[in-house]
C-alpha positions as protocol buffer text, in pm:
chain_id: "A"
residue {
  index: 1
  type: UNK
  ca { x: -15358 y: 2015 z: -829 }
}
residue {
  index: 2
  type: UNK
  ca { x: -15064 y: 1801 z: -810 }
}
residue {
  index: 3
  type: UNK
  ca { x: -14724 y: 1997 z: -648 }
}
residue {
  index: 4
  type: UNK
  ca { x: -14473 y: 1823 z: -884 }
}
residue {
  index: 5
  type: UNK
  ca { x: -14510 y: 1473 z: -1072 }
}
residue {
  index: 6
  type: UNK
  ca { x: -14246 y: 1213 z: -1087 }
}
residue {
  index: 7
  type: UNK
  ca { x: -14215 y: 1098 z: -1485 }
}
residue {
  index: 8
  type: UNK
  ca { x: -14013 y: 713 z: -1512 }
}
residue {
  index: 9
  type: UNK
  ca { x: -13829 y: 788 z: -1791 }
}
residue {
  index: 10
  type: UNK
  ca { x: -13598 y: 1120 z: -1604 }
}
residue {
  index: 11
  type: UNK
  ca { x: -13740 y: 1053 z: -1234 }
}
residue {
  index: 12
  type: UNK
  ca { x: -13728 y: 1473 z: -1200 }
}
residue {
  index: 13
  type: UNK
  ca { x: -13986 y: 1646 z: -991 }
}
residue {
  index: 14
  type: UNK
  ca { x: -14154 y: 1850 z: -1282 }
}
residue {
  index: 15
  type: UNK
  ca { x: -14282 y: 2222 z: -1191 }
}
residue {
  index: 16
  type: UNK
  ca { x: -14461 y: 2524 z: -1354 }
}
residue {
  index: 17
  type: UNK
  ca { x: -14302 y: 2820 z: -1322 }
}
residue {
  index: 18
  type: UNK
  ca { x: -14525 y: 2974 z: -1157 }
}
residue {
  index: 19
  type: UNK
  ca { x: -14471 y: 2757 z: -922 }
}
residue {
  index: 20
  type: UNK
  ca { x: -14104 y: 2822 z: -884 }
}
residue {
  index: 21
  type: UNK
  ca { x: -14231 y: 3191 z: -843 }
}
residue {
  index: 22
  type: UNK
  ca { x: -14484 y: 3133 z: -553 }
}
residue {
  index: 23
  type: UNK
  ca { x: -14299 y: 2844 z: -351 }
}
residue {
  index: 24
  type: UNK
  ca { x: -13905 y: 2931 z: -465 }
}
residue {
  index: 25
  type: UNK
  ca { x: -13769 y: 2716 z: -101 }
}
residue {
  index: 26
  type: UNK
  ca { x: -13937 y: 2420 z: -199 }
}
residue {
  index: 27
  type: UNK
  ca { x: -13849 y: 2398 z: -550 }
}
residue {
  index: 28
  type: UNK
  ca { x: -13465 y: 2464 z: -418 }
}
residue {
  index: 29
  type: UNK
  ca { x: -13513 y: 2159 z: -160 }
}
residue {
  index: 30
  type: UNK
  ca { x: -13667 y: 1913 z: -457 }
}
residue {
  index: 31
  type: UNK
  ca { x: -13340 y: 2002 z: -648 }
}
residue {
  index: 32
  type: UNK
  ca { x: -13127 y: 1850 z: -356 }
}
residue {
  index: 33
  type: UNK
  ca { x: -13318 y: 1587 z: -417 }
}
residue {
  index: 34
  type: UNK
  ca { x: -13297 y: 1492 z: -808 }
}
residue {
  index: 35
  type: UNK
  ca { x: -13347 y: 1746 z: -1077 }
}
residue {
  index: 36
  type: UNK
  ca { x: -13636 y: 1907 z: -1106 }
}
residue {
  index: 37
  type: UNK
  ca { x: -13771 y: 2007 z: -1479 }
}
residue {
  index: 38
  type: UNK
  ca { x: -13909 y: 2368 z: -1464 }
}
residue {
  index: 39
  type: UNK
  ca { x: -14175 y: 2450 z: -1734 }
}
residue {
  index: 40
  type: UNK
  ca { x: -14276 y: 2798 z: -1893 }
}
residue {
  index: 41
  type: UNK
  ca { x: -14520 y: 2726 z: -2173 }
}
residue {
  index: 42
  type: UNK
  ca { x: -14341 y: 2542 z: -2455 }
}
residue {
  index: 43
  type: UNK
  ca { x: -13959 y: 2545 z: -2292 }
}
residue {
  index: 44
  type: UNK
  ca { x: -13818 y: 2349 z: -1986 }
}
residue {
  index: 45
  type: UNK
  ca { x: -13540 y: 2433 z: -1801 }
}
residue {
  index: 46
  type: UNK
  ca { x: -13341 y: 2207 z: -1558 }
}
residue {
  index: 47
  type: UNK
  ca { x: -13283 y: 2279 z: -1177 }
}
residue {
  index: 48
  type: UNK
  ca { x: -12960 y: 2077 z: -1064 }
}
residue {
  index: 49
  type: UNK
  ca { x: -12683 y: 2150 z: -762 }
}
residue {
  index: 50
  type: UNK
  ca { x: -12374 y: 2355 z: -920 }
}
residue {
  index: 51
  type: UNK
  ca { x: -12178 y: 2004 z: -822 }
}
residue {
  index: 52
  type: UNK
  ca { x: -12390 y: 1758 z: -1056 }
}
residue {
  index: 53
  type: UNK
  ca { x: -12381 y: 2014 z: -1389 }
}
residue {
  index: 54
  type: UNK
  ca { x: -11953 y: 2029 z: -1271 }
}
residue {
  index: 55
  type: UNK
  ca { x: -11986 y: 1659 z: -1286 }
}
residue {
  index: 56
  type: UNK
  ca { x: -12195 y: 1651 z: -1593 }
}
residue {
  index: 57
  type: UNK
  ca { x: -11955 y: 1912 z: -1789 }
}
residue {
  index: 58
  type: UNK
  ca { x: -11617 y: 1684 z: -1634 }
}
residue {
  index: 59
  type: UNK
  ca { x: -11791 y: 1351 z: -1805 }
}
residue {
  index: 60
  type: UNK
  ca { x: -11850 y: 1528 z: -2165 }
}
residue {
  index: 61
  type: UNK
  ca { x: -11493 y: 1664 z: -2104 }
}
residue {
  index: 62
  type: UNK
  ca { x: -11331 y: 1343 z: -2004 }
}
residue {
  index: 63
  type: UNK
  ca { x: -11551 y: 1158 z: -2290 }
}
residue {
  index: 64
  type: UNK
  ca { x: -11493 y: 1384 z: -2581 }
}
residue {
  index: 65
  type: UNK
  ca { x: -11105 y: 1355 z: -2483 }
}
residue {
  index: 66
  type: UNK
  ca { x: -11142 y: 956 z: -2475 }
}
residue {
  index: 67
  type: UNK
  ca { x: -11314 y: 943 z: -2832 }
}
residue {
  index: 68
  type: UNK
  ca { x: -11133 y: 1180 z: -2995 }
}
residue {
  index: 69
  type: UNK
  ca { x: -10786 y: 1027 z: -2889 }
}
residue {
  index: 70
  type: UNK
  ca { x: -10965 y: 659 z: -2989 }
}
residue {
  index: 71
  type: UNK
  ca { x: -11090 y: 813 z: -3302 }
}
residue {
  index: 72
  type: UNK
  ca { x: -10766 y: 919 z: -3409 }
}
residue {
  index: 73
  type: UNK
  ca { x: -10601 y: 580 z: -3345 }
}
residue {
  index: 74
  type: UNK
  ca { x: -10891 y: 367 z: -3507 }
}
residue {
  index: 75
  type: UNK
  ca { x: -10858 y: 611 z: -3813 }
}
residue {
  index: 76
  type: UNK
  ca { x: -10441 y: 532 z: -3806 }
}
residue {
  index: 77
  type: UNK
  ca { x: -10547 y: 180 z: -3760 }
}
residue {
  index: 78
  type: UNK
  ca { x: -10712 y: 141 z: -4077 }
}
residue {
  index: 79
  type: UNK
  ca { x: -10419 y: 311 z: -4284 }
}
residue {
  index: 80
  type: UNK
  ca { x: -10513 y: 700 z: -4272 }
}
residue {
  index: 81
  type: UNK
  ca { x: -10256 y: 965 z: -4250 }
}
residue {
  index: 82
  type: UNK
  ca { x: -10273 y: 1260 z: -4075 }
}
residue {
  index: 83
  type: UNK
  ca { x: -10129 y: 1592 z: -4136 }
}
residue {
  index: 84
  type: UNK
  ca { x: -9779 y: 1690 z: -3941 }
}
residue {
  index: 85
  type: UNK
  ca { x: -9943 y: 1920 z: -3721 }
}
residue {
  index: 86
  type: UNK
  ca { x: -10254 y: 1729 z: -3599 }
}
residue {
  index: 87
  type: UNK
  ca { x: -10238 y: 1715 z: -3256 }
}
residue {
  index: 88
  type: UNK
  ca { x: -10263 y: 1349 z: -3262 }
}
residue {
  index: 89
  type: UNK
  ca { x: -9955 y: 1321 z: -3524 }
}
residue {
  index: 90
  type: UNK
  ca { x: -9721 y: 1174 z: -3267 }
}
residue {
  index: 91
  type: UNK
  ca { x: -9995 y: 846 z: -3285 }
}
residue {
  index: 92
  type: UNK
  ca { x: -9841 y: 768 z: -3593 }
}
residue {
  index: 93
  type: UNK
  ca { x: -9508 y: 673 z: -3513 }
}
residue {
  index: 94
  type: UNK
  ca { x: -9745 y: 345 z: -3392 }
}
residue {
  index: 95
  type: UNK
  ca { x: -9805 y: 21 z: -3506 }
}
residue {
  index: 96
  type: UNK
  ca { x: -10125 y: -133 z: -3509 }
}
residue {
  index: 97
  type: UNK
  ca { x: -10069 y: -310 z: -3191 }
}
residue {
  index: 98
  type: UNK
  ca { x: -9899 y: -24 z: -3022 }
}
residue {
  index: 99
  type: UNK
  ca { x: -10265 y: 173 z: -3130 }
}
residue {
  index: 100
  type: UNK
  ca { x: -10479 y: -162 z: -2987 }
}
residue {
  index: 101
  type: UNK
  ca { x: -10300 y: -89 z: -2606 }
}
residue {
  index: 102
  type: UNK
  ca { x: -10362 y: 302 z: -2639 }
}
residue {
  index: 103
  type: UNK
  ca { x: -10705 y: 246 z: -2728 }
}
residue {
  index: 104
  type: UNK
  ca { x: -10782 y: -23 z: -2483 }
}
residue {
  index: 105
  type: UNK
  ca { x: -10534 y: 245 z: -2270 }
}
residue {
  index: 106
  type: UNK
  ca { x: -10747 y: 502 z: -2329 }
}
residue {
  index: 107
  type: UNK
  ca { x: -11052 y: 361 z: -2327 }
}
residue {
  index: 108
  type: UNK
  ca { x: -11022 y: 103 z: -2012 }
}
residue {
  index: 109
  type: UNK
  ca { x: -10869 y: 457 z: -1818 }
}
residue {
  index: 110
  type: UNK
  ca { x: -11243 y: 604 z: -1912 }
}
residue {
  index: 111
  type: UNK
  ca { x: -11432 y: 359 z: -1813 }
}
residue {
  index: 112
  type: UNK
  ca { x: -11236 y: 333 z: -1439 }
}
residue {
  index: 113
  type: UNK
  ca { x: -11244 y: 700 z: -1376 }
}
residue {
  index: 114
  type: UNK
  ca { x: -11569 y: 841 z: -1508 }
}
residue {
  index: 115
  type: UNK
  ca { x: -11800 y: 1029 z: -1293 }
}
residue {
  index: 116
  type: UNK
  ca { x: -11539 y: 1058 z: -1072 }
}
residue {
  index: 117
  type: UNK
  ca { x: -11396 y: 1389 z: -1015 }
}
residue {
  index: 118
  type: UNK
  ca { x: -11040 y: 1367 z: -1152 }
}
residue {
  index: 119
  type: UNK
  ca { x: -11168 y: 1185 z: -1425 }
}
residue {
  index: 120
  type: UNK
  ca { x: -11044 y: 1411 z: -1680 }
}
residue {
  index: 121
  type: UNK
  ca { x: -10628 y: 1413 z: -1541 }
}
residue {
  index: 122
  type: UNK
  ca { x: -10652 y: 1033 z: -1524 }
}
residue {
  index: 123
  type: UNK
  ca { x: -10721 y: 988 z: -1907 }
}
residue {
  index: 124
  type: UNK
  ca { x: -10540 y: 1302 z: -2009 }
}
residue {
  index: 125
  type: UNK
  ca { x: -10278 y: 1143 z: -1809 }
}
residue {
  index: 126
  type: UNK
  ca { x: -10251 y: 847 z: -1983 }
}
residue {
  index: 127
  type: UNK
  ca { x: -10300 y: 992 z: -2303 }
}
residue {
  index: 128
  type: UNK
  ca { x: -9984 y: 1190 z: -2232 }
}
residue {
  index: 129
  type: UNK
  ca { x: -9766 y: 919 z: -2166 }
}
residue {
  index: 130
  type: UNK
  ca { x: -9837 y: 738 z: -2448 }
}
residue {
  index: 131
  type: UNK
  ca { x: -9750 y: 1122 z: -2615 }
}
residue {
  index: 132
  type: UNK
  ca { x: -9366 y: 1097 z: -2434 }
}
residue {
  index: 133
  type: UNK
  ca { x: -9363 y: 712 z: -2506 }
}
residue {
  index: 134
  type: UNK
  ca { x: -9389 y: 819 z: -2890 }
}
residue {
  index: 135
  type: UNK
  ca { x: -9125 y: 1147 z: -2820 }
}
residue {
  index: 136
  type: UNK
  ca { x: -8888 y: 899 z: -2707 }
}
residue {
  index: 137
  type: UNK
  ca { x: -8963 y: 625 z: -3010 }
}
residue {
  index: 138
  type: UNK
  ca { x: -8879 y: 892 z: -3225 }
}
residue {
  index: 139
  type: UNK
  ca { x: -8574 y: 1029 z: -3061 }
}
residue {
  index: 140
  type: UNK
  ca { x: -8363 y: 700 z: -3118 }
}
residue {
  index: 141
  type: UNK
  ca { x: -8292 y: 740 z: -2799 }
}
residue {
  index: 142
  type: UNK
  ca { x: -8445 y: 419 z: -2737 }
}
residue {
  index: 143
  type: UNK
  ca { x: -8248 y: 243 z: -3025 }
}
residue {
  index: 144
  type: UNK
  ca { x: -7940 y: 409 z: -2879 }
}
residue {
  index: 145
  type: UNK
  ca { x: -7966 y: 216 z: -2552 }
}
residue {
  index: 146
  type: UNK
  ca { x: -8092 y: -139 z: -2692 }
}
residue {
  index: 147
  type: UNK
  ca { x: -7759 y: -75 z: -2969 }
}
residue {
  index: 148
  type: UNK
  ca { x: -7513 y: -30 z: -2598 }
}
residue {
  index: 149
  type: UNK
  ca { x: -7656 y: -354 z: -2461 }
}
């Protein structure tokens, strides 16, 4: 009887709950090498190092943030209006070309930093910079400076 098998699809070790109970040290060693799927009846569980789980959660957060921001920008490019209390209502101050640049900046940053520990901060930073630009634009300060020149 094989202790574990590797699938072509997931490339993870597959063990039963009984094997986990009998040889926990060996299974934990396998988890250091890659994902381990533990089966019990018709249930399956994943065993991964904590750092891997943290990275997966961080990547999901960054992807969600980038997806939400770029989806809103695309909706605005299509002429949709947002409620003034919407978290991304500030994007309505930008024209179509600015929105395209916003999408490019956010998606480019996501692709450059995806999977890295600080990806969340990089994508959030780009969105924050655009938000600050929108506030300056909406305040009229930029127009006043341009009039003086």
